[in-house]
Amino acid sequence: AQSVTQLGSHVSVSEGALVLLRCNYSSSVPPYLFWYVQYPNQGLQLLLKYTSAATLVKGINGFEAEFKKSETSFHLTKPSAHMRDAAEYFCAVRAPMNRDDKIIFGKGTRLHILP
Amino acid sequence: DVKVTQSSRYLVKRTGEKVFLECVQDMDHENMFWYRQDPGLGLRLIYFSYDVKMKEKGDIPEGYSVSREKKERFSLILESASTNQTSMYLCASSFGLAGITGELFFGEGSRLTVL
């Protein structure tokens, strides 16, 4: 079975500072991993995904994430935070075995950007 | 551009009322999902469907039912709404083939308040 743990339900960074949102996963098989972003009063939007190709994955809006098998982590980073990055971010995992394996979400991390 | 449309962004209902939440996708996706989102609990899967007229229970199906008469439409039904069903409801869809990444495409959400 798969599971996801996001460390920190709230993270605050100053505008222009590094963004680091942490995600650790558990999976019995090599997983697919995702980061989604949710802006206020909207649905979730795919930010990036890891599908067993390159371990460093680049997404939209300058975000990237690195798959580290030894640490079972998939942390999300952005070199310089912008006010528009204020949102809730969800890490998710899926085992790519068959159609019955659903995507499992973490509980989310709300990112606050300080001016 | 891919599109998942939820019929109502905001609803206010009274305890005991029957509530229909409609979701339509235009991507010819096989899979469709209903989640509810609550602060601190993340996304919880209510029901999902892999094909027309098929439905599977998710993690929290009690008090809900679903209908999928057409491939593009997935309805969530609250037979008798209760105050503890006040929540944000998110519909999502994905391609259904095994082995693909299976990322979800979300609607903008329906915020339901039950008085």
CSV table of C-alpha atoms in Angstrom, one decimal:
chain,number,residue,atom,x,y,z
A,1,ALA,CA,0.0,0.0,0.0
A,2,GLN,CA,1.1,3.5,-0.7
A,3,SER,CA,1.1,6.5,1.7
A,4,VAL,CA,2.3,10.1,1.7
A,5,THR,CA,3.5,12.3,4.5
A,6,GLN,CA,3.9,16.0,4.1
A,7,LEU,CA,6.0,17.6,6.8
A,8,GLY,CA,4.5,20.9,8.0
A,9,SER,CA,0.9,21.9,7.4
A,10,HIS,CA,2.0,25.5,7.1
A,11,VAL,CA,5.2,27.0,5.7
A,12,SER,CA,6.1,30.7,5.6
A,13,VAL,CA,8.8,32.1,3.4
A,14,SER,CA,9.8,35.7,2.5
A,15,GLU,CA,9.3,36.9,-1.1
A,16,GLY,CA,12.5,36.0,-3.0
A,17,ALA,CA,13.5,33.3,-0.6
A,18,LEU,CA,13.9,29.6,-1.3
A,19,VAL,CA,10.7,27.5,-1.1
A,20,LEU,CA,11.1,23.9,0.2
A,21,LEU,CA,8.1,21.8,0.8
A,22,ARG,CA,8.8,18.3,2.1
A,23,CYS,CA,7.2,15.0,1.0
A,24,ASN,CA,8.0,11.5,2.0
A,25,TYR,CA,6.3,8.5,0.5
A,26,SER,CA,5.9,4.8,1.2
A,27,SER,CA,5.4,2.4,-1.7
A,28,SER,CA,6.0,-1.3,-2.2
A,29,VAL,CA,6.8,-0.7,-5.9
A,30,PRO,CA,8.5,2.1,-7.7
A,31,PRO,CA,5.9,4.8,-7.6
A,32,TYR,CA,4.6,7.6,-9.7
A,33,LEU,CA,4.8,10.8,-7.7
A,34,PHE,CA,2.9,14.1,-8.2
A,35,TRP,CA,2.7,17.6,-6.8
A,36,TYR,CA,-0.5,19.5,-7.1
A,37,VAL,CA,-1.2,23.1,-6.3
A,38,GLN,CA,-4.6,24.6,-5.2
A,39,TYR,CA,-5.1,28.3,-5.3
A,40,PRO,CA,-7.8,29.8,-3.1
A,41,ASN,CA,-11.3,28.7,-4.1
A,42,GLN,CA,-10.1,26.6,-7.0
A,43,GLY,CA,-9.6,22.9,-7.7
A,44,LEU,CA,-6.2,21.2,-7.8
A,45,GLN,CA,-3.8,21.7,-10.7
A,46,LEU,CA,-0.9,19.4,-11.6
A,47,LEU,CA,2.4,21.1,-10.9
A,48,LEU,CA,4.7,18.3,-11.9
A,49,LYS,CA,5.1,14.5,-11.9
A,50,TYR,CA,7.7,11.8,-11.6
A,51,THR,CA,7.3,8.7,-13.8
A,52,SER,CA,10.6,6.9,-13.4
A,53,ALA,CA,12.5,8.9,-16.0
A,54,ALA,CA,14.8,11.7,-14.8
A,55,THR,CA,15.0,12.0,-11.0
A,56,LEU,CA,14.9,15.8,-11.2
A,57,VAL,CA,11.5,16.9,-12.5
A,58,LYS,CA,10.7,20.5,-13.6
A,59,GLY,CA,7.2,21.8,-13.4
A,60,ILE,CA,5.2,24.9,-14.1
A,61,ASN,CA,5.8,28.3,-12.4
A,62,GLY,CA,9.5,27.6,-11.8
A,63,PHE,CA,9.0,24.7,-9.4
A,64,GLU,CA,11.0,21.5,-9.4
A,65,ALA,CA,11.2,18.3,-7.4
A,66,GLU,CA,13.8,15.6,-6.9
A,67,PHE,CA,13.0,11.9,-6.5
A,68,LYS,CA,15.4,10.4,-4.0
A,69,LYS,CA,14.8,6.6,-3.7
A,70,SER,CA,17.2,6.2,-0.8
A,71,GLU,CA,15.4,8.8,1.3
A,72,THR,CA,11.9,7.9,-0.1
A,73,SER,CA,11.4,11.6,-0.6
A,74,PHE,CA,10.0,13.9,-3.3
A,75,HIS,CA,10.6,17.4,-2.0
A,76,LEU,CA,9.3,20.4,-3.9
A,77,THR,CA,11.5,23.5,-4.4
A,78,LYS,CA,11.6,26.9,-6.0
A,79,PRO,CA,14.7,29.1,-5.9
A,80,SER,CA,12.8,32.4,-5.4
A,81,ALA,CA,9.3,32.7,-3.9
A,82,HIS,CA,6.8,35.0,-5.5
A,83,MET,CA,3.6,36.4,-3.9
A,84,ARG,CA,1.5,34.4,-6.4
A,85,ASP,CA,2.9,31.2,-5.1
A,86,ALA,CA,0.8,31.5,-2.0
A,87,ALA,CA,-1.4,28.4,-2.2
A,88,GLU,CA,-1.9,24.9,-0.8
A,89,TYR,CA,0.3,22.2,-2.1
A,90,PHE,CA,-0.4,18.5,-2.2
A,91,CYS,CA,2.0,15.6,-2.7
A,92,ALA,CA,0.5,12.4,-4.1
A,93,VAL,CA,1.7,8.9,-4.9
A,94,ARG,CA,0.4,6.1,-7.2
A,95,ALA,CA,1.7,2.6,-7.8
A,96,PRO,CA,1.8,2.1,-11.6
A,97,MET,CA,0.6,-1.5,-11.6
A,98,ASN,CA,-2.9,-1.4,-12.7
A,99,ARG,CA,-6.0,0.8,-13.0
A,100,ASP,CA,-7.2,-0.1,-9.6
A,101,ASP,CA,-4.3,1.7,-7.9
A,102,LYS,CA,-5.6,5.0,-6.9
A,103,ILE,CA,-3.7,8.2,-6.3
A,104,ILE,CA,-3.1,8.8,-2.6
A,105,PHE,CA,-2.8,12.4,-1.4
A,106,GLY,CA,-0.9,13.9,1.5
A,107,LYS,CA,-2.8,16.2,3.8
A,108,GLY,CA,-1.4,19.3,2.2
A,109,THR,CA,1.0,22.2,3.0
A,110,ARG,CA,-0.2,25.8,2.9
A,111,LEU,CA,2.5,28.1,1.7
A,112,HIS,CA,2.5,31.7,3.0
A,113,ILE,CA,4.6,34.3,1.3
A,114,LEU,CA,5.8,37.2,3.5
A,115,PRO,CA,6.4,40.6,1.8
B,1,ASP,CA,-7.6,22.6,-23.1
B,2,VAL,CA,-8.8,19.9,-20.7
B,3,LYS,CA,-11.9,20.7,-18.8
B,4,VAL,CA,-13.7,19.3,-15.8
B,5,THR,CA,-16.8,21.3,-15.0
B,6,GLN,CA,-18.8,21.1,-11.7
B,7,SER,CA,-22.3,22.4,-12.0
B,8,SER,CA,-22.4,24.5,-8.8
B,9,ARG,CA,-19.6,26.4,-7.2
B,10,TYR,CA,-21.6,27.2,-4.0
B,11,LEU,CA,-24.7,25.6,-2.6
B,12,VAL,CA,-26.6,26.1,0.6
B,13,LYS,CA,-29.0,23.3,1.6
B,14,ARG,CA,-31.0,22.4,4.7
B,15,THR,CA,-30.7,19.2,6.7
B,16,GLY,CA,-32.6,16.4,5.2
B,17,GLU,CA,-32.6,17.8,1.6
B,18,LYS,CA,-31.5,15.6,-1.3
B,19,VAL,CA,-28.5,17.2,-3.0
B,20,PHE,CA,-27.1,16.5,-6.5
B,21,LEU,CA,-23.6,17.5,-7.4
B,22,GLU,CA,-22.9,17.2,-11.1
B,23,CYS,CA,-19.6,16.8,-12.9
B,24,VAL,CA,-18.9,16.7,-16.6
B,25,GLN,CA,-15.5,16.2,-18.4
B,26,ASP,CA,-14.7,16.7,-22.0
B,27,MET,CA,-11.6,14.6,-22.3
B,28,ASP,CA,-13.1,11.2,-22.9
B,29,HIS,CA,-11.6,9.9,-19.7
B,30,GLU,CA,-12.6,6.5,-18.5
B,31,ASN,CA,-12.1,7.2,-14.8
B,32,MET,CA,-14.0,9.7,-12.7
B,33,PHE,CA,-13.7,10.5,-8.9
B,34,TRP,CA,-15.4,12.4,-6.2
B,35,TYR,CA,-13.4,13.7,-3.2
B,36,ARG,CA,-14.3,15.8,-0.3
B,37,GLN,CA,-11.8,18.3,1.1
B,38,ASP,CA,-11.7,19.4,4.7
B,39,PRO,CA,-9.2,21.5,6.6
B,40,GLY,CA,-6.5,19.4,8.1
B,41,LEU,CA,-7.8,16.2,6.5
B,42,GLY,CA,-6.7,16.7,2.9
B,43,LEU,CA,-8.6,15.0,0.2
B,44,ARG,CA,-10.7,11.9,1.0
B,45,LEU,CA,-12.1,9.7,-1.8
B,46,ILE,CA,-15.8,9.2,-1.6
B,47,TYR,CA,-16.6,7.2,-4.8
B,48,PHE,CA,-15.0,6.5,-8.1
B,49,SER,CA,-16.0,5.0,-11.4
B,50,TYR,CA,-13.9,3.2,-14.1
B,51,ASP,CA,-16.6,3.0,-16.7
B,52,VAL,CA,-20.2,3.8,-17.5
B,53,LYS,CA,-22.6,2.4,-15.0
B,54,MET,CA,-19.7,1.2,-12.8
B,55,LYS,CA,-19.0,2.6,-9.3
B,56,GLU,CA,-16.6,1.7,-6.5
B,57,LYS,CA,-16.6,2.9,-2.9
B,58,GLY,CA,-13.8,5.0,-1.8
B,59,ASP,CA,-12.7,5.6,1.7
B,60,ILE,CA,-15.7,7.5,3.0
B,61,PRO,CA,-18.8,6.4,1.0
B,62,GLU,CA,-21.3,6.5,3.9
B,63,GLY,CA,-24.1,9.0,3.3
B,64,TYR,CA,-23.3,9.3,-0.4
B,65,SER,CA,-24.2,7.6,-3.7
B,66,VAL,CA,-23.2,8.2,-7.3
B,67,SER,CA,-24.5,7.8,-10.8
B,68,ARG,CA,-22.6,7.4,-14.0
B,69,GLU,CA,-25.1,7.0,-16.9
B,70,LYS,CA,-22.8,8.6,-19.5
B,71,LYS,CA,-19.0,8.4,-19.8
B,72,GLU,CA,-18.6,12.2,-19.5
B,73,ARG,CA,-20.9,12.7,-16.5
B,74,PHE,CA,-20.5,11.6,-12.9
B,75,SER,CA,-23.0,12.7,-10.3
B,76,LEU,CA,-22.7,12.7,-6.5
B,77,ILE,CA,-25.9,12.4,-4.5
B,78,LEU,CA,-26.5,13.1,-0.9
B,79,GLU,CA,-29.8,11.4,-0.2
B,80,SER,CA,-30.4,13.3,3.1
B,81,ALA,CA,-28.0,16.0,3.7
B,82,SER,CA,-26.5,16.4,7.2
B,83,THR,CA,-24.5,19.2,8.7
B,84,ASN,CA,-21.4,17.0,8.8
B,85,GLN,CA,-21.5,16.9,5.1
B,86,THR,CA,-20.7,20.6,4.9
B,87,SER,CA,-17.5,20.6,2.8
B,88,MET,CA,-15.7,21.3,-0.4
B,89,TYR,CA,-16.4,18.6,-3.0
B,90,LEU,CA,-14.0,18.0,-5.8
B,91,CYS,CA,-14.6,16.0,-9.0
B,92,ALA,CA,-11.7,14.6,-11.0
B,93,SER,CA,-11.1,12.5,-14.0
B,94,SER,CA,-8.2,10.5,-15.5
B,95,PHE,CA,-7.3,8.2,-18.4
B,96,GLY,CA,-8.1,4.6,-17.5
B,97,LEU,CA,-5.3,2.6,-19.1
B,98,ALA,CA,-3.0,0.6,-16.8
B,99,GLY,CA,0.6,1.6,-16.8
B,100,ILE,CA,0.1,5.2,-17.6
B,101,THR,CA,0.7,7.9,-15.0
B,102,GLY,CA,-3.0,8.4,-14.3
B,103,GLU,CA,-2.7,12.0,-13.1
B,104,LEU,CA,-6.0,13.5,-12.1
B,105,PHE,CA,-7.7,16.6,-13.7
B,106,PHE,CA,-9.8,18.5,-11.3
B,107,GLY,CA,-12.9,20.6,-11.5
B,108,GLU,CA,-13.0,23.9,-9.5
B,109,GLY,CA,-14.9,22.4,-6.7
B,110,SER,CA,-18.4,22.8,-5.1
B,111,ARG,CA,-18.6,24.3,-1.7
B,112,LEU,CA,-21.6,22.8,0.1
B,113,THR,CA,-23.1,24.3,3.3
B,114,VAL,CA,-25.8,22.3,5.1
B,115,LEU,CA,-27.8,24.2,7.6
